[in-house]
Amino acid sequence: MVFDLEGIGEHDYYQVPTLELFYEENMAETHWVCEFNGKTILDKLDHYGHSTILLLNRDVLSKLEQHHENVLIVHAEFPRPAKLNLKESSIHLFK
């Protein structure tokens, strides 16, 4: 997933920016990597279940901000095909 966050500022972030992703299948283990402006800010293995919660560090996001381009990329590796449940999933980055 790619999020183009052009023109953001620290005062706009939640205290803990959060991505909560649900999937239909029960997965043994998933691997998640978040990059912001080309830097890895989170590398997480999540064990057995139907969902993953990614907690991002607001201070790290602020330090990596640029004036014109701010891109958050979320990579996920599943052990088998998965279908995201978009109705249950949520993304809370800004107030």
Short mmCIF file of N, CA, C and O in Angstrom, two decimals:
data_model
loop_
_atom_site.label_atom_id
_atom_site.label_comp_id
_atom_site.label_asym_id
_atom_site.label_seq_id
_atom_site.Cartn_x
_atom_site.Cartn_y
_atom_site.Cartn_z
N MET A 1 0.85 -1.16 0.00
CA MET A 1 0.00 0.00 0.00
C MET A 1 0.90 1.23 0.00
O MET A 1 1.91 1.25 0.70
N VAL A 2 0.50 2.22 -0.76
CA VAL A 2 1.26 3.46 -0.84
C VAL A 2 0.34 4.62 -0.44
O VAL A 2 -0.76 4.75 -0.97
N PHE A 3 0.82 5.45 0.48
CA PHE A 3 0.08 6.61 0.93
C PHE A 3 0.89 7.85 0.59
O PHE A 3 2.01 8.03 1.09
N ASP A 4 0.35 8.72 -0.24
CA ASP A 4 1.00 9.97 -0.59
C ASP A 4 0.52 11.03 0.40
O ASP A 4 -0.63 11.46 0.36
N LEU A 5 1.40 11.45 1.30
CA LEU A 5 1.05 12.36 2.39
C LEU A 5 1.65 13.74 2.18
O LEU A 5 2.10 14.40 3.12
N GLU A 6 1.63 14.20 0.98
CA GLU A 6 2.21 15.49 0.61
C GLU A 6 1.75 16.61 1.54
O GLU A 6 0.58 16.72 1.89
N GLY A 7 2.69 17.43 2.03
CA GLY A 7 2.36 18.63 2.79
C GLY A 7 1.86 18.40 4.20
O GLY A 7 1.02 19.15 4.68
N ILE A 8 2.35 17.38 4.90
CA ILE A 8 1.89 17.11 6.26
C ILE A 8 2.75 17.85 7.27
O ILE A 8 3.80 18.37 6.96
N GLY A 9 2.30 17.87 8.51
CA GLY A 9 3.07 18.49 9.59
C GLY A 9 2.84 17.75 10.89
O GLY A 9 1.81 17.12 11.06
N GLU A 10 3.79 17.83 11.82
CA GLU A 10 3.73 17.06 13.07
C GLU A 10 2.43 17.31 13.84
O GLU A 10 1.87 16.40 14.41
N HIS A 11 1.96 18.53 13.85
CA HIS A 11 0.76 18.84 14.63
C HIS A 11 -0.48 18.08 14.14
O HIS A 11 -1.46 18.00 14.84
N ASP A 12 -0.40 17.50 12.96
CA ASP A 12 -1.53 16.77 12.40
C ASP A 12 -1.57 15.30 12.81
O ASP A 12 -2.59 14.65 12.64
N TYR A 13 -0.48 14.74 13.30
CA TYR A 13 -0.42 13.31 13.63
C TYR A 13 -1.18 12.98 14.91
O TYR A 13 -1.22 13.76 15.85
N TYR A 14 -1.74 11.77 14.95
CA TYR A 14 -2.22 11.21 16.21
C TYR A 14 -1.01 10.98 17.10
O TYR A 14 0.12 10.89 16.62
N GLN A 15 -1.23 10.84 18.40
CA GLN A 15 -0.14 10.54 19.33
C GLN A 15 0.60 9.28 18.87
O GLN A 15 1.82 9.24 18.88
N VAL A 16 -0.13 8.26 18.48
CA VAL A 16 0.45 7.03 17.93
C VAL A 16 -0.28 6.71 16.62
O VAL A 16 -1.37 6.14 16.64
N PRO A 17 0.28 7.11 15.48
CA PRO A 17 -0.34 6.76 14.20
C PRO A 17 -0.46 5.24 14.08
O PRO A 17 0.50 4.51 14.38
N THR A 18 -1.65 4.77 13.68
CA THR A 18 -1.95 3.34 13.73
C THR A 18 -2.60 2.86 12.44
O THR A 18 -3.49 3.52 11.90
N LEU A 19 -2.15 1.70 11.98
CA LEU A 19 -2.80 0.99 10.87
C LEU A 19 -3.27 -0.35 11.43
O LEU A 19 -2.45 -1.10 11.98
N GLU A 20 -4.55 -0.62 11.35
CA GLU A 20 -5.10 -1.89 11.81
C GLU A 20 -5.70 -2.59 10.60
O GLU A 20 -6.65 -2.09 9.99
N LEU A 21 -5.11 -3.72 10.23
CA LEU A 21 -5.49 -4.42 9.02
C LEU A 21 -6.03 -5.80 9.34
O LEU A 21 -5.37 -6.59 10.02
N PHE A 22 -7.24 -6.05 8.87
CA PHE A 22 -7.89 -7.34 9.07
C PHE A 22 -7.88 -8.10 7.75
O PHE A 22 -8.01 -7.50 6.68
N TYR A 23 -7.77 -9.41 7.83
CA TYR A 23 -7.85 -10.26 6.65
C TYR A 23 -8.77 -11.43 6.95
O TYR A 23 -8.97 -11.81 8.10
N GLU A 24 -9.37 -11.97 5.89
CA GLU A 24 -10.37 -13.02 6.03
C GLU A 24 -9.77 -14.33 6.54
O GLU A 24 -10.39 -15.05 7.31
N GLU A 25 -8.57 -14.62 6.11
CA GLU A 25 -7.94 -15.89 6.43
C GLU A 25 -7.20 -15.83 7.77
O GLU A 25 -6.77 -14.76 8.20
N ASN A 26 -7.06 -16.96 8.41
CA ASN A 26 -6.26 -17.06 9.61
C ASN A 26 -4.83 -17.36 9.18
O ASN A 26 -4.58 -18.41 8.58
N MET A 27 -3.90 -16.45 9.43
CA MET A 27 -2.53 -16.60 8.96
C MET A 27 -1.60 -17.05 10.08
O MET A 27 -1.71 -16.59 11.22
N ALA A 28 -0.68 -17.92 9.73
CA ALA A 28 0.30 -18.41 10.70
C ALA A 28 1.28 -17.31 11.09
O ALA A 28 1.58 -17.11 12.25
N GLU A 29 1.78 -16.58 10.10
CA GLU A 29 2.73 -15.50 10.38
C GLU A 29 2.75 -14.55 9.20
O GLU A 29 2.75 -14.98 8.05
N THR A 30 2.76 -13.27 9.49
CA THR A 30 2.87 -12.26 8.43
C THR A 30 4.06 -11.36 8.74
O THR A 30 4.43 -11.17 9.90
N HIS A 31 4.66 -10.81 7.69
CA HIS A 31 5.81 -9.92 7.84
C HIS A 31 5.42 -8.56 7.27
O HIS A 31 4.96 -8.47 6.14
N TRP A 32 5.60 -7.52 8.05
CA TRP A 32 5.21 -6.16 7.68
C TRP A 32 6.42 -5.23 7.73
O TRP A 32 7.19 -5.27 8.70
N VAL A 33 6.57 -4.40 6.71
CA VAL A 33 7.62 -3.40 6.67
C VAL A 33 6.99 -2.08 6.25
O VAL A 33 6.27 -2.02 5.26
N CYS A 34 7.24 -1.03 7.02
CA CYS A 34 6.76 0.32 6.68
C CYS A 34 7.97 1.19 6.37
O CYS A 34 8.94 1.20 7.14
N GLU A 35 7.90 1.89 5.25
CA GLU A 35 8.95 2.83 4.86
C GLU A 35 8.32 4.21 4.72
O GLU A 35 7.21 4.34 4.21
N PHE A 36 9.05 5.21 5.20
CA PHE A 36 8.59 6.58 5.04
C PHE A 36 9.73 7.37 4.41
O PHE A 36 10.84 7.42 4.96
N ASN A 37 9.47 7.93 3.25
CA ASN A 37 10.48 8.69 2.48
C ASN A 37 11.78 7.90 2.31
O ASN A 37 12.87 8.40 2.47
N GLY A 38 11.62 6.60 2.00
CA GLY A 38 12.77 5.76 1.69
C GLY A 38 13.48 5.13 2.87
O GLY A 38 14.42 4.38 2.69
N LYS A 39 13.04 5.41 4.09
CA LYS A 39 13.66 4.85 5.29
C LYS A 39 12.70 3.86 5.95
O LYS A 39 11.51 4.13 6.10
N THR A 40 13.23 2.72 6.37
CA THR A 40 12.43 1.74 7.08
C THR A 40 12.15 2.25 8.49
O THR A 40 13.08 2.55 9.24
N ILE A 41 10.86 2.38 8.83
CA ILE A 41 10.50 2.88 10.15
C ILE A 41 9.86 1.79 11.02
O ILE A 41 9.66 1.99 12.22
N LEU A 42 9.50 0.65 10.40
CA LEU A 42 8.92 -0.46 11.15
C LEU A 42 9.17 -1.75 10.38
O LEU A 42 8.97 -1.79 9.17
N ASP A 43 9.62 -2.78 11.09
CA ASP A 43 9.83 -4.11 10.52
C ASP A 43 9.30 -5.08 11.56
O ASP A 43 9.88 -5.21 12.64
N LYS A 44 8.16 -5.73 11.26
CA LYS A 44 7.46 -6.48 12.29
C LYS A 44 7.00 -7.83 11.77
O LYS A 44 6.45 -7.93 10.67
N LEU A 45 7.19 -8.87 12.58
CA LEU A 45 6.58 -10.17 12.33
C LEU A 45 5.36 -10.26 13.23
O LEU A 45 5.43 -9.96 14.42
N ASP A 46 4.25 -10.66 12.65
CA ASP A 46 3.02 -10.82 13.42
C ASP A 46 2.64 -12.29 13.35
O ASP A 46 2.67 -12.90 12.28
N HIS A 47 2.28 -12.84 14.48
CA HIS A 47 2.00 -14.27 14.54
C HIS A 47 0.52 -14.55 14.39
O HIS A 47 -0.29 -13.65 14.28
N TYR A 48 0.17 -15.76 14.39
CA TYR A 48 -1.14 -16.34 14.11
C TYR A 48 -2.32 -15.40 14.39
O TYR A 48 -2.42 -14.82 15.46
N GLY A 49 -3.20 -15.25 13.40
CA GLY A 49 -4.41 -14.47 13.62
C GLY A 49 -5.04 -13.95 12.35
O GLY A 49 -4.63 -14.27 11.24
N HIS A 50 -6.08 -13.12 12.53
CA HIS A 50 -6.86 -12.53 11.44
C HIS A 50 -6.58 -11.05 11.25
O HIS A 50 -7.22 -10.39 10.44
N SER A 51 -5.64 -10.48 12.03
CA SER A 51 -5.40 -9.04 11.92
C SER A 51 -3.99 -8.69 12.37
O SER A 51 -3.31 -9.47 13.02
N THR A 52 -3.59 -7.48 12.00
CA THR A 52 -2.29 -6.93 12.40
C THR A 52 -2.48 -5.46 12.75
O THR A 52 -3.20 -4.75 12.06
N ILE A 53 -1.84 -5.03 13.82
CA ILE A 53 -1.85 -3.63 14.20
C ILE A 53 -0.42 -3.11 14.08
O ILE A 53 0.51 -3.67 14.67
N LEU A 54 -0.26 -2.04 13.29
CA LEU A 54 1.04 -1.41 13.10
C LEU A 54 1.03 -0.07 13.81
O LEU A 54 0.21 0.80 13.48
N LEU A 55 1.91 0.10 14.79
CA LEU A 55 2.02 1.35 15.54
C LEU A 55 3.25 2.09 15.05
O LEU A 55 4.36 1.56 15.11
N LEU A 56 3.05 3.30 14.55
CA LEU A 56 4.15 4.09 14.00
C LEU A 56 4.59 5.15 14.99
O LEU A 56 3.78 5.65 15.78
N ASN A 57 5.85 5.50 14.95
CA ASN A 57 6.40 6.49 15.85
C ASN A 57 6.24 7.88 15.23
O ASN A 57 6.86 8.19 14.22
N ARG A 58 5.44 8.70 15.85
CA ARG A 58 5.15 10.05 15.35
C ARG A 58 6.41 10.90 15.25
O ARG A 58 6.58 11.67 14.30
N ASP A 59 7.33 10.77 16.20
CA ASP A 59 8.56 11.56 16.18
C ASP A 59 9.45 11.17 15.00
O ASP A 59 10.07 12.03 14.37
N VAL A 60 9.50 9.89 14.70
CA VAL A 60 10.30 9.42 13.55
C VAL A 60 9.69 9.95 12.25
O VAL A 60 10.41 10.43 11.37
N LEU A 61 8.37 9.89 12.13
CA LEU A 61 7.71 10.43 10.93
C LEU A 61 8.04 11.92 10.77
O LEU A 61 8.38 12.37 9.68
N SER A 62 7.97 12.66 11.86
CA SER A 62 8.23 14.11 11.80
C SER A 62 9.65 14.41 11.35
O SER A 62 9.89 15.31 10.55
N LYS A 63 10.62 13.65 11.86
CA LYS A 63 12.03 13.87 11.51
C LYS A 63 12.31 13.56 10.05
O LYS A 63 13.22 14.14 9.46
N LEU A 64 11.54 12.64 9.46
CA LEU A 64 11.77 12.23 8.08
C LEU A 64 10.95 13.03 7.06
O LEU A 64 11.09 12.83 5.86
N GLU A 65 10.09 13.92 7.56
CA GLU A 65 9.25 14.71 6.65
C GLU A 65 10.09 15.56 5.71
O GLU A 65 11.15 16.04 6.07
N GLN A 66 9.55 15.74 4.50
CA GLN A 66 10.16 16.60 3.51
C GLN A 66 9.15 17.69 3.16
O GLN A 66 7.98 17.59 3.51
N HIS A 67 9.59 18.73 2.47
CA HIS A 67 8.69 19.84 2.15
C HIS A 67 7.64 19.48 1.11
O HIS A 67 6.49 19.91 1.22
N HIS A 68 8.00 18.69 0.11
CA HIS A 68 7.07 18.46 -1.00
C HIS A 68 6.57 17.03 -1.10
O HIS A 68 5.41 16.81 -1.42
N GLU A 69 7.43 16.06 -0.87
CA GLU A 69 7.02 14.66 -1.04
C GLU A 69 7.14 13.92 0.29
O GLU A 69 8.18 13.96 0.93
N ASN A 70 6.07 13.25 0.67
CA ASN A 70 6.04 12.41 1.86
C ASN A 70 5.25 11.16 1.52
O ASN A 70 4.03 11.23 1.37
N VAL A 71 5.96 10.06 1.39
CA VAL A 71 5.33 8.82 0.95
C VAL A 71 5.54 7.73 2.00
O VAL A 71 6.68 7.43 2.38
N LEU A 72 4.44 7.15 2.45
CA LEU A 72 4.45 6.01 3.36
C LEU A 72 4.13 4.76 2.55
O LEU A 72 3.08 4.72 1.88
N ILE A 73 5.02 3.78 2.59
CA ILE A 73 4.80 2.52 1.86
C ILE A 73 4.73 1.40 2.89
O ILE A 73 5.60 1.29 3.76
N VAL A 74 3.68 0.58 2.79
CA VAL A 74 3.50 -0.56 3.68
C VAL A 74 3.59 -1.82 2.83
O VAL A 74 2.80 -2.03 1.91
N HIS A 75 4.60 -2.66 3.16
CA HIS A 75 4.80 -3.93 2.48
C HIS A 75 4.30 -5.04 3.41
O HIS A 75 4.53 -4.98 4.62
N ALA A 76 3.66 -6.05 2.83
CA ALA A 76 3.21 -7.19 3.63
C ALA A 76 3.56 -8.49 2.91
O ALA A 76 3.40 -8.59 1.70
N GLU A 77 4.06 -9.45 3.67
CA GLU A 77 4.32 -10.78 3.15
C GLU A 77 3.45 -11.76 3.92
O GLU A 77 3.53 -11.86 5.14
N PHE A 78 2.60 -12.47 3.17
CA PHE A 78 1.73 -13.48 3.75
C PHE A 78 2.23 -14.86 3.32
O PHE A 78 2.74 -15.00 2.21
N PRO A 79 2.04 -15.87 4.15
CA PRO A 79 2.49 -17.22 3.78
C PRO A 79 1.66 -17.84 2.66
O PRO A 79 2.09 -18.81 2.04
N ARG A 80 0.50 -17.28 2.40
CA ARG A 80 -0.38 -17.75 1.32
C ARG A 80 -1.29 -16.58 0.94
O ARG A 80 -1.32 -15.57 1.63
N PRO A 81 -2.03 -16.70 -0.17
CA PRO A 81 -2.90 -15.60 -0.59
C PRO A 81 -3.87 -15.18 0.53
O PRO A 81 -4.37 -16.02 1.28
N ALA A 82 -4.11 -13.88 0.61
CA ALA A 82 -4.99 -13.32 1.64
C ALA A 82 -5.89 -12.26 1.04
O ALA A 82 -5.52 -11.58 0.09
N LYS A 83 -7.07 -12.14 1.61
CA LYS A 83 -8.02 -11.12 1.19
C LYS A 83 -8.22 -10.15 2.37
O LYS A 83 -8.66 -10.56 3.44
N LEU A 84 -7.86 -8.88 2.15
CA LEU A 84 -8.05 -7.89 3.21
C LEU A 84 -9.53 -7.62 3.44
O LEU A 84 -10.31 -7.54 2.49
N ASN A 85 -9.91 -7.45 4.67
CA ASN A 85 -11.27 -7.09 5.04
C ASN A 85 -11.27 -5.58 5.25
O ASN A 85 -10.92 -5.08 6.33
N LEU A 86 -11.65 -4.84 4.23
CA LEU A 86 -11.58 -3.38 4.27
C LEU A 86 -12.62 -2.76 5.20
O LEU A 86 -12.42 -1.67 5.72
N LYS A 87 -13.74 -3.45 5.41
CA LYS A 87 -14.77 -2.92 6.31
C LYS A 87 -14.28 -2.88 7.76
O LYS A 87 -14.64 -1.98 8.51
N GLU A 88 -13.47 -3.83 8.15
CA GLU A 88 -12.97 -3.90 9.53
C GLU A 88 -11.66 -3.13 9.70
O GLU A 88 -11.35 -2.69 10.80
N SER A 89 -10.89 -2.98 8.65
CA SER A 89 -9.58 -2.33 8.72
C SER A 89 -9.73 -0.82 8.92
O SER A 89 -10.74 -0.23 8.53
N SER A 90 -8.69 -0.22 9.54
CA SER A 90 -8.73 1.23 9.74
C SER A 90 -7.32 1.79 9.71
O SER A 90 -6.34 1.11 10.01
N ILE A 91 -7.23 3.07 9.35
CA ILE A 91 -5.96 3.78 9.30
C ILE A 91 -6.17 5.11 10.02
O ILE A 91 -7.05 5.89 9.65
N HIS A 92 -5.38 5.34 11.06
CA HIS A 92 -5.48 6.57 11.85
C HIS A 92 -4.09 7.21 11.91
O HIS A 92 -3.29 6.87 12.76
N LEU A 93 -3.84 8.12 10.99
CA LEU A 93 -2.55 8.80 10.98
C LEU A 93 -2.66 10.22 11.50
O LEU A 93 -1.77 10.73 12.16
N PHE A 94 -3.78 10.90 11.21
CA PHE A 94 -3.94 12.31 11.54
C PHE A 94 -5.16 12.55 12.40
O PHE A 94 -6.12 11.80 12.37
N LYS A 95 -5.13 13.64 13.14
CA LYS A 95 -6.25 14.04 13.99
C LYS A 95 -7.41 14.50 13.16
O LYS A 95 -7.29 14.96 12.08
#
